[in-house]
Coordinates of C-alpha atoms in Angstrom, one line a residue:
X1 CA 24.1 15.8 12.2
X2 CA 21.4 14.9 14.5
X3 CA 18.5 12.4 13.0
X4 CA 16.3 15.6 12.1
X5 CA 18.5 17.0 10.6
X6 CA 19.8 14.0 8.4
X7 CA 16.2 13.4 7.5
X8 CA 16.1 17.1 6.8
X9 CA 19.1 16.6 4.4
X10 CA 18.1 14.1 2.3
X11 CA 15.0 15.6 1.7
X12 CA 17.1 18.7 0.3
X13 CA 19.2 15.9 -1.4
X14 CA 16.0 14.1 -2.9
X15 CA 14.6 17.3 -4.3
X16 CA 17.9 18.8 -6.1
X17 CA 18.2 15.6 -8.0
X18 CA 14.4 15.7 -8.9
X19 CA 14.6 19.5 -10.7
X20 CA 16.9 17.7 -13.8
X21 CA 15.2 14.8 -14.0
X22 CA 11.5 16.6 -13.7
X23 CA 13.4 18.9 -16.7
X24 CA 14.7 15.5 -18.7
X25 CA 10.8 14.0 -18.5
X26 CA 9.4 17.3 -19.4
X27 CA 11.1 18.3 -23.0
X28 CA 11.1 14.8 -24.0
X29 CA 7.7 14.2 -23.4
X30 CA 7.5 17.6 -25.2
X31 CA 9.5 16.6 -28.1
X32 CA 7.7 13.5 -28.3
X33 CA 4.4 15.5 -29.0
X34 CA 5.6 17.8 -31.7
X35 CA 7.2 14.3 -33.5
X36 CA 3.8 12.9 -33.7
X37 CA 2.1 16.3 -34.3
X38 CA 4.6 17.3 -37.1
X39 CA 4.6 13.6 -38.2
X40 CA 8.0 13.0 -37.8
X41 CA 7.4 9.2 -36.0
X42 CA 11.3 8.2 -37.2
X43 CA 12.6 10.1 -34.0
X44 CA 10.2 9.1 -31.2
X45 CA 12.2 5.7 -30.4
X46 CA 15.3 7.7 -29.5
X47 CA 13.7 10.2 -28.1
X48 CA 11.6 7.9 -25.9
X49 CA 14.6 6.4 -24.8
X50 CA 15.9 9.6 -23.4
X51 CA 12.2 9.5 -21.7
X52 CA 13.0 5.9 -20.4
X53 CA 16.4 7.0 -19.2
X54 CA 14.8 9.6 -16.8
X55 CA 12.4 7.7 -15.8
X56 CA 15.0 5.3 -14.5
X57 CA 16.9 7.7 -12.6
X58 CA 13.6 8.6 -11.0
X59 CA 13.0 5.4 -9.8
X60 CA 16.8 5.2 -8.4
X61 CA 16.3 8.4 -6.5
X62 CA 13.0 7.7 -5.0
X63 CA 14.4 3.5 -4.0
X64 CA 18.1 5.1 -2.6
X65 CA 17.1 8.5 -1.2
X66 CA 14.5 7.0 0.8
X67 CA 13.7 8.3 4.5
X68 CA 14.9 4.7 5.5
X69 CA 18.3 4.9 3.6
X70 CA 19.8 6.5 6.9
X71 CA 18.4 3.0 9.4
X72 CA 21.1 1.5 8.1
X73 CA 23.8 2.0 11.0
X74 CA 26.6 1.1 8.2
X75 CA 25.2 4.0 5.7
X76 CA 25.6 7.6 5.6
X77 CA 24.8 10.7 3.0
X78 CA 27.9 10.4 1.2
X79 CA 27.4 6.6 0.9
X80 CA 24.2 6.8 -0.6
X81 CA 25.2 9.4 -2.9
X82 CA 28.1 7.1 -4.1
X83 CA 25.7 4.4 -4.5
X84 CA 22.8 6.9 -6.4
X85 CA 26.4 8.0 -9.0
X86 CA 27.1 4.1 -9.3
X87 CA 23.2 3.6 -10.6
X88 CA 23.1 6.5 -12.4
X89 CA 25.8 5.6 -15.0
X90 CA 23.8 3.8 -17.4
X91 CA 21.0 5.8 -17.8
X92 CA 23.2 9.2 -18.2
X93 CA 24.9 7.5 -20.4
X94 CA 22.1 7.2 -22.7
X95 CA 20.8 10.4 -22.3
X96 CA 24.6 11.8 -23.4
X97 CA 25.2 9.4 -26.5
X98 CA 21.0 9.7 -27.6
X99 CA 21.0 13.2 -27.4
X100 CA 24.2 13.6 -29.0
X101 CA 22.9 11.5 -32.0
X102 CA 19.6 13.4 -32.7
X103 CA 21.5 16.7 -32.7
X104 CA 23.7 15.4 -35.4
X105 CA 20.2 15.2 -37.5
X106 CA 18.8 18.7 -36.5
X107 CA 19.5 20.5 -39.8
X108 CA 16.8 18.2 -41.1
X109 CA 14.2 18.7 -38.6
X110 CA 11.7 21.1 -38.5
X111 CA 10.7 21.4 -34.7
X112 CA 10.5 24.9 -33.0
X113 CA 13.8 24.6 -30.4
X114 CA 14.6 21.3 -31.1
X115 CA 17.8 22.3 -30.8
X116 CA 17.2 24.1 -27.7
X117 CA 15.1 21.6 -25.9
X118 CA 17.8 18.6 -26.1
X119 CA 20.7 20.7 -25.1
X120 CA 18.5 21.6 -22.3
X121 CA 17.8 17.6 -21.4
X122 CA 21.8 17.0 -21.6
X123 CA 22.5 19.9 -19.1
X124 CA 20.0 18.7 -16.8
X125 CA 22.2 15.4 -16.8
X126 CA 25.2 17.0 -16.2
X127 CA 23.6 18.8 -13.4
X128 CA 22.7 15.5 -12.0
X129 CA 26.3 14.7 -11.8
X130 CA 27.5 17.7 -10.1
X131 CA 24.2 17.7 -7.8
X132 CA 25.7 14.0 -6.5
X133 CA 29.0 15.5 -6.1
X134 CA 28.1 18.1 -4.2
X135 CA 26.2 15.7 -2.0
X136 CA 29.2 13.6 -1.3
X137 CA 31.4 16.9 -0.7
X138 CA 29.4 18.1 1.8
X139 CA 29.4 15.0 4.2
X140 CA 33.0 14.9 3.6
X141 CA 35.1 14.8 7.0
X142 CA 37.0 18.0 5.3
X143 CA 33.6 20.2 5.8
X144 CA 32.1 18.9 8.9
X145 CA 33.3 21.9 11.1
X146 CA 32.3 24.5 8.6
X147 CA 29.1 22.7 8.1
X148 CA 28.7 21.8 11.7
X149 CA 28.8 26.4 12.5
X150 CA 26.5 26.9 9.5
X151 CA 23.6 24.8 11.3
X152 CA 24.5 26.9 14.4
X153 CA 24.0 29.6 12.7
X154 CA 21.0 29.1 11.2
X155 CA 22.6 29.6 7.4
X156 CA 22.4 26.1 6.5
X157 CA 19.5 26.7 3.8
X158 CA 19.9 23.5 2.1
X159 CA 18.3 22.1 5.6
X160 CA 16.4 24.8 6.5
X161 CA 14.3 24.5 3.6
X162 CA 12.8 20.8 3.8
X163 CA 12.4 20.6 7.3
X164 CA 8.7 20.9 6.7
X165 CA 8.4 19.7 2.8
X166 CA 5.2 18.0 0.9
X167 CA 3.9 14.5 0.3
X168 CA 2.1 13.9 -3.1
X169 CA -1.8 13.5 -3.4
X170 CA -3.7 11.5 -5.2
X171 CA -5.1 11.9 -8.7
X172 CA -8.8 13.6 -8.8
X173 CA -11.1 12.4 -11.3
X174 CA -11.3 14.5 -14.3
X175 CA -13.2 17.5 -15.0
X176 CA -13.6 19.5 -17.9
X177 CA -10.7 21.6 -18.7
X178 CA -11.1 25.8 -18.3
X179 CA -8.4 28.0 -19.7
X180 CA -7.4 30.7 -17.6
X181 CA -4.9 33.2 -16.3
X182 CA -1.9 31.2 -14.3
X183 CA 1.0 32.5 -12.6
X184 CA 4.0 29.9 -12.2
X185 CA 6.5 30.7 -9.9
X186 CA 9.8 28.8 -9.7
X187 CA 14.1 29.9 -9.5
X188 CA 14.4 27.3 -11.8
X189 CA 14.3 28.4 -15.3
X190 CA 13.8 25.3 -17.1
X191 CA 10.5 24.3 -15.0
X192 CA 9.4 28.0 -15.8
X193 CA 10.2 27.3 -19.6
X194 CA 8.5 23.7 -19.5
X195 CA 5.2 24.6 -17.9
X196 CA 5.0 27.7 -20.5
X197 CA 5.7 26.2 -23.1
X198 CA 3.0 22.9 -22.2
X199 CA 0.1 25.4 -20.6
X200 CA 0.5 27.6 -23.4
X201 CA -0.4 25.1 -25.4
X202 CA -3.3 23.7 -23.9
X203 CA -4.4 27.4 -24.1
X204 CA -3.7 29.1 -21.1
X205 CA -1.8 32.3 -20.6
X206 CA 0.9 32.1 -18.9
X207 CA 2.7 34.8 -16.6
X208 CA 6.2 33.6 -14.9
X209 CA 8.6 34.3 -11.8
X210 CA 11.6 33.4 -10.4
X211 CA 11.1 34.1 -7.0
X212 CA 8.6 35.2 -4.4
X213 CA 9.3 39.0 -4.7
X214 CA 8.9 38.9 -8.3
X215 CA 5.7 36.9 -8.0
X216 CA 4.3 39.7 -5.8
X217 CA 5.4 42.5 -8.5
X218 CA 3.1 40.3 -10.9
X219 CA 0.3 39.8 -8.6
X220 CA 0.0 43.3 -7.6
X221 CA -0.2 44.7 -11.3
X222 CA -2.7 42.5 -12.2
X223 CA -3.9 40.7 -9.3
X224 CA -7.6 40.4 -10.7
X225 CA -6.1 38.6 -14.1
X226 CA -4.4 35.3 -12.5
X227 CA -6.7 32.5 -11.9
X228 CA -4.4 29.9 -10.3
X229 CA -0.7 30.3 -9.3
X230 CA 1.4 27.1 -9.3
X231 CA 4.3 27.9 -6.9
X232 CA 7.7 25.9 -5.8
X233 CA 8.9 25.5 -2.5
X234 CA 12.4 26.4 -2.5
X235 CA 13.3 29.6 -3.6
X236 CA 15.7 31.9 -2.8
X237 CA 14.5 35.9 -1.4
X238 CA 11.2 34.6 -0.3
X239 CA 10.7 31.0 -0.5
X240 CA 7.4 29.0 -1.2
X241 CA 5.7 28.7 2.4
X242 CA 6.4 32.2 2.7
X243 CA 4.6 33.4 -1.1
X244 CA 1.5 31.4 0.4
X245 CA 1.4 32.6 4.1
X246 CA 1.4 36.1 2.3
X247 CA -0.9 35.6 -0.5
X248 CA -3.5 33.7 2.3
X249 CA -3.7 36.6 4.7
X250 CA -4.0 39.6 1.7
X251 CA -7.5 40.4 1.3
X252 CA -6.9 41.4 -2.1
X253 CA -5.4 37.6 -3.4
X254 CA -6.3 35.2 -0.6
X255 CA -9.2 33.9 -3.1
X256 CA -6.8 33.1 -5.8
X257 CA -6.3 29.1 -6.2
X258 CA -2.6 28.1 -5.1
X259 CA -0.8 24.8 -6.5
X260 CA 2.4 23.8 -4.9
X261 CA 4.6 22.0 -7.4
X262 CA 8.0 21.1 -6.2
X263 CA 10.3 18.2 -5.9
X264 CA 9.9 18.0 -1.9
X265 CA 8.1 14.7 -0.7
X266 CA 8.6 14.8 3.0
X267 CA 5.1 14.3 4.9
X268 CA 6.0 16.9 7.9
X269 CA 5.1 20.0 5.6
X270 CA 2.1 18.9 3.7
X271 CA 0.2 19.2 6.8
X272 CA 1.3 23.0 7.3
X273 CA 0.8 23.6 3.2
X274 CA -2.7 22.5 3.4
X275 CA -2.7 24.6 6.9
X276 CA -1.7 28.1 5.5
X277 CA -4.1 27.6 2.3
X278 CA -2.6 25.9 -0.5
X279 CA -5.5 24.1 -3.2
X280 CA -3.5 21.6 -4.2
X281 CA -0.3 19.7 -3.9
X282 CA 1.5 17.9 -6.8
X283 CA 5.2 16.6 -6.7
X284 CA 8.0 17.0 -9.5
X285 CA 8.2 15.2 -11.9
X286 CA 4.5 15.4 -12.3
X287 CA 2.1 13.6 -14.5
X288 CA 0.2 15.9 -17.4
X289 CA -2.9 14.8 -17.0
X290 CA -3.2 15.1 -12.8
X291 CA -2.1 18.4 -13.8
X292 CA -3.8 19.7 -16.0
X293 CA -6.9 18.7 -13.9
X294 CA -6.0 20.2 -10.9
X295 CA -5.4 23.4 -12.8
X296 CA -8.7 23.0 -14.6
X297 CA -10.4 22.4 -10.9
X298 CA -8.9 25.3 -9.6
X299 CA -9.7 27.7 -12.7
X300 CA -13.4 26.5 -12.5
X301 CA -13.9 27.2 -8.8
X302 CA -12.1 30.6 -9.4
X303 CA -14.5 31.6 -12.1
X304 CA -17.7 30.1 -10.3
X305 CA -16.2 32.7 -7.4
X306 CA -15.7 35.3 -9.7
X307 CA -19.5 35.5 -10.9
X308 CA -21.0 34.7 -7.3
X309 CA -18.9 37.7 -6.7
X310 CA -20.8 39.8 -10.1
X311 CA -24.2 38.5 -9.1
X312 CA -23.9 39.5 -6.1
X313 CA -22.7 43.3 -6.8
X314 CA -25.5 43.2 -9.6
X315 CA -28.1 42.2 -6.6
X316 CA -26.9 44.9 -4.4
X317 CA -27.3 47.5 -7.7
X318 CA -30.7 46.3 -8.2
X319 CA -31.8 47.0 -4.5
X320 CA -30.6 50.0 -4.7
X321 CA -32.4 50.7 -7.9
X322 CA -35.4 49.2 -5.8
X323 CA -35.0 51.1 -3.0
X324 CA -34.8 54.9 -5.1
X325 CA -37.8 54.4 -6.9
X326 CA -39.6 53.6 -3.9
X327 CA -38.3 56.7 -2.2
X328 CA -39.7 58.4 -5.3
X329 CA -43.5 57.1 -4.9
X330 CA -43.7 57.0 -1.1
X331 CA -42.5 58.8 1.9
X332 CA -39.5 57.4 3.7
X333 CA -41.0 56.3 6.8
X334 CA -43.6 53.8 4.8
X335 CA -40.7 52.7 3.1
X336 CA -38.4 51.9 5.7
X337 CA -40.9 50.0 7.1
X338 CA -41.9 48.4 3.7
X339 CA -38.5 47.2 4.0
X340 CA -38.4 46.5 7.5
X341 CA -41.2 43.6 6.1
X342 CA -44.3 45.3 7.7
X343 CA -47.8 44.7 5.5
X344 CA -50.0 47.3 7.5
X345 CA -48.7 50.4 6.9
X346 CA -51.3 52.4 7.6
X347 CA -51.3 54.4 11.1
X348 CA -54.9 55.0 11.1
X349 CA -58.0 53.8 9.1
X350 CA -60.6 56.4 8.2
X351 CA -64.4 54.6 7.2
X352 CA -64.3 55.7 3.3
X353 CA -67.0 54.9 0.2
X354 CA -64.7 54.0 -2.5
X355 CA -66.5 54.3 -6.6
X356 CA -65.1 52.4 -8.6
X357 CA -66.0 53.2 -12.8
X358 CA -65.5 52.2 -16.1

């Protein structure tokens, strides 16, 4: 591979281990709130440490899968990859053996998808494993010809897709929160299921896709519903840069707010995000509360919009209105030029006695 493409790579690589750990942070931190809301404080300290594990991973991905890893003349992708399985040992370890342990007590606790939601935490380690493999496999001197004619022909998606991914931003300040209408986007069904499930219960509604063409379907039968869309980057169909090019040059959507979520944290595409006419930029795994104030930003400036937009066809009704009953009272020529601002209307003035009486 050439250095852009390397870059391009690990980027790809960065993001794919991201989606399970953004999906191991999400239902824990989830699970963690229904313990304290259902008063059931016994299970937070295992549960938290299924939140610590994931965190820890996080940090190994971000310090190993850096965009310096590859400066390193004695490193390559497969290398790295080795040395990412070697730190994440410890910390799957204790996301297997925790998770096991608190499903043995699930008959006893009384948590909507309990169940449900730690299965889904140990499947997203699994698929941290087989993510890593994958890695090494395909910088394996067995595959380098077939990958080699995939990047001439263009099919090489996993590189295709970050050549121009998306930095993080900064946190805002916080605003007061508006519920709205939001439309999340992602292939990835657990991030679909997490942000439901979390902006559902702030009190949003929530409407979902799994890819660009679906999103489209839901935007065009009710278009005038969805107040902000949160939308991934890589997607199969039609990815994320191609949702937002299209949603940006449609008169009937290019007002709605846009959010890109995704895992992608290369600085090349942020510029050309930003460019096209995203809002907002967050990265995967996210924190809540920068969330949940972009989203109330976005929903607030959506709704100021949407009643500029009222007042403004209410103004136009009233001049109308105006405009009729003047027709009714004068000719049309003094009121055109009533409207046209003229204060002498008059195209000749007679010498007149005038009696005014009570």
């Amino acid at each position: 591979m050439d250095k852009r493409t390397e870059k391009a790579f690990l980027g790809k690589a960065r993001h794919n281990l991201k989606n399970p750990v953004n999906a191991i942070l999400g239902y824990s931190e989830m699970l963690i709130e229904d313990c304290e809301d259902e008063g059931l404080d016994h299970l937070i300290p295992d549960i938290s440490k299924l939140n610590q594990a994931g965190t820890e991973i996080l940090t190994s991905i971000e310090e190993i899968f850096n965009d310096k890893a590859l400066s390193d003349p004695g490193k390559s992708i497969s290398t790295i990859a080795e040395e990412m399985e070697i730190a994440l040992r410890t910390p799957l370890n204790t996301i297997i053996g925790y998770s096991e342990l608190l499903l043995e007590d699930s008959d006893s606790i009384d948590i909507d998808n309990f169940v449900s939601d730690i299965n889904k935490i140990t499947e997203s380690g699994k698929m941290l494993e087989k993510e890593l493999s994958s890695i090494i496999e395909f910088d394996s001197e067995d595959v380098k010809g077939i990958r080699k004619q995939n990047l001439n022909q263009g099919n090489l998606s996993m590189v295709k897709d970050v050549l121009d991914s998306i930095n993080p931003i900064d946190a805002d300040d916080k605003k007061p929160k508006e519920l709205g209408n939001i439309l999340v986007v992602d292939d990835n069904k657990n991030n679909t299921d997490l942000l439901d499930k979390r902006l559902s219960k702030k009190g949003h509604n929530v409407i979902t896709a799994n890819n660009g063409k679906e999103a489209l379907l839901r935007l065009t039968t009710d278009s005038d519903g969805v107040d902000v869309i949160l939308l991934d980057i890589v997607m199969p169909e039609m990815n994320g840069y191609e949702l937002l090019k299209f949603i940006k040059n449609d008169k009937r959507f290019f007002e709605i707010p846009v959010i890109m979520i995704s895992s992608m944290d290369d600085t090349d595409s942020i510029y050309r995000c930003i460019e096209i006419g995203a809002d907002d930029y967050i990265t995967k795994p996210f924190e809540k509360s920068i969330l949940d104030a972009r989203i109330s930003s976005c929903i607030e400036k959506k709704h100021l919009r949407d009643k500029e937009k009222k007042l403004m066809r209410e103004l136009a009704e009233e001049q109308k209105k105006s405009e009729n009953l003047l027709l009714n009272i004068l000719p049309k020529e003094i009121a055109e030029r009533l409207k046209a601002g003229e204060t002498d209307i008059a195209t000749k003035h007679d010498n007149v006695t005038m009696l005014f009486a009570d």
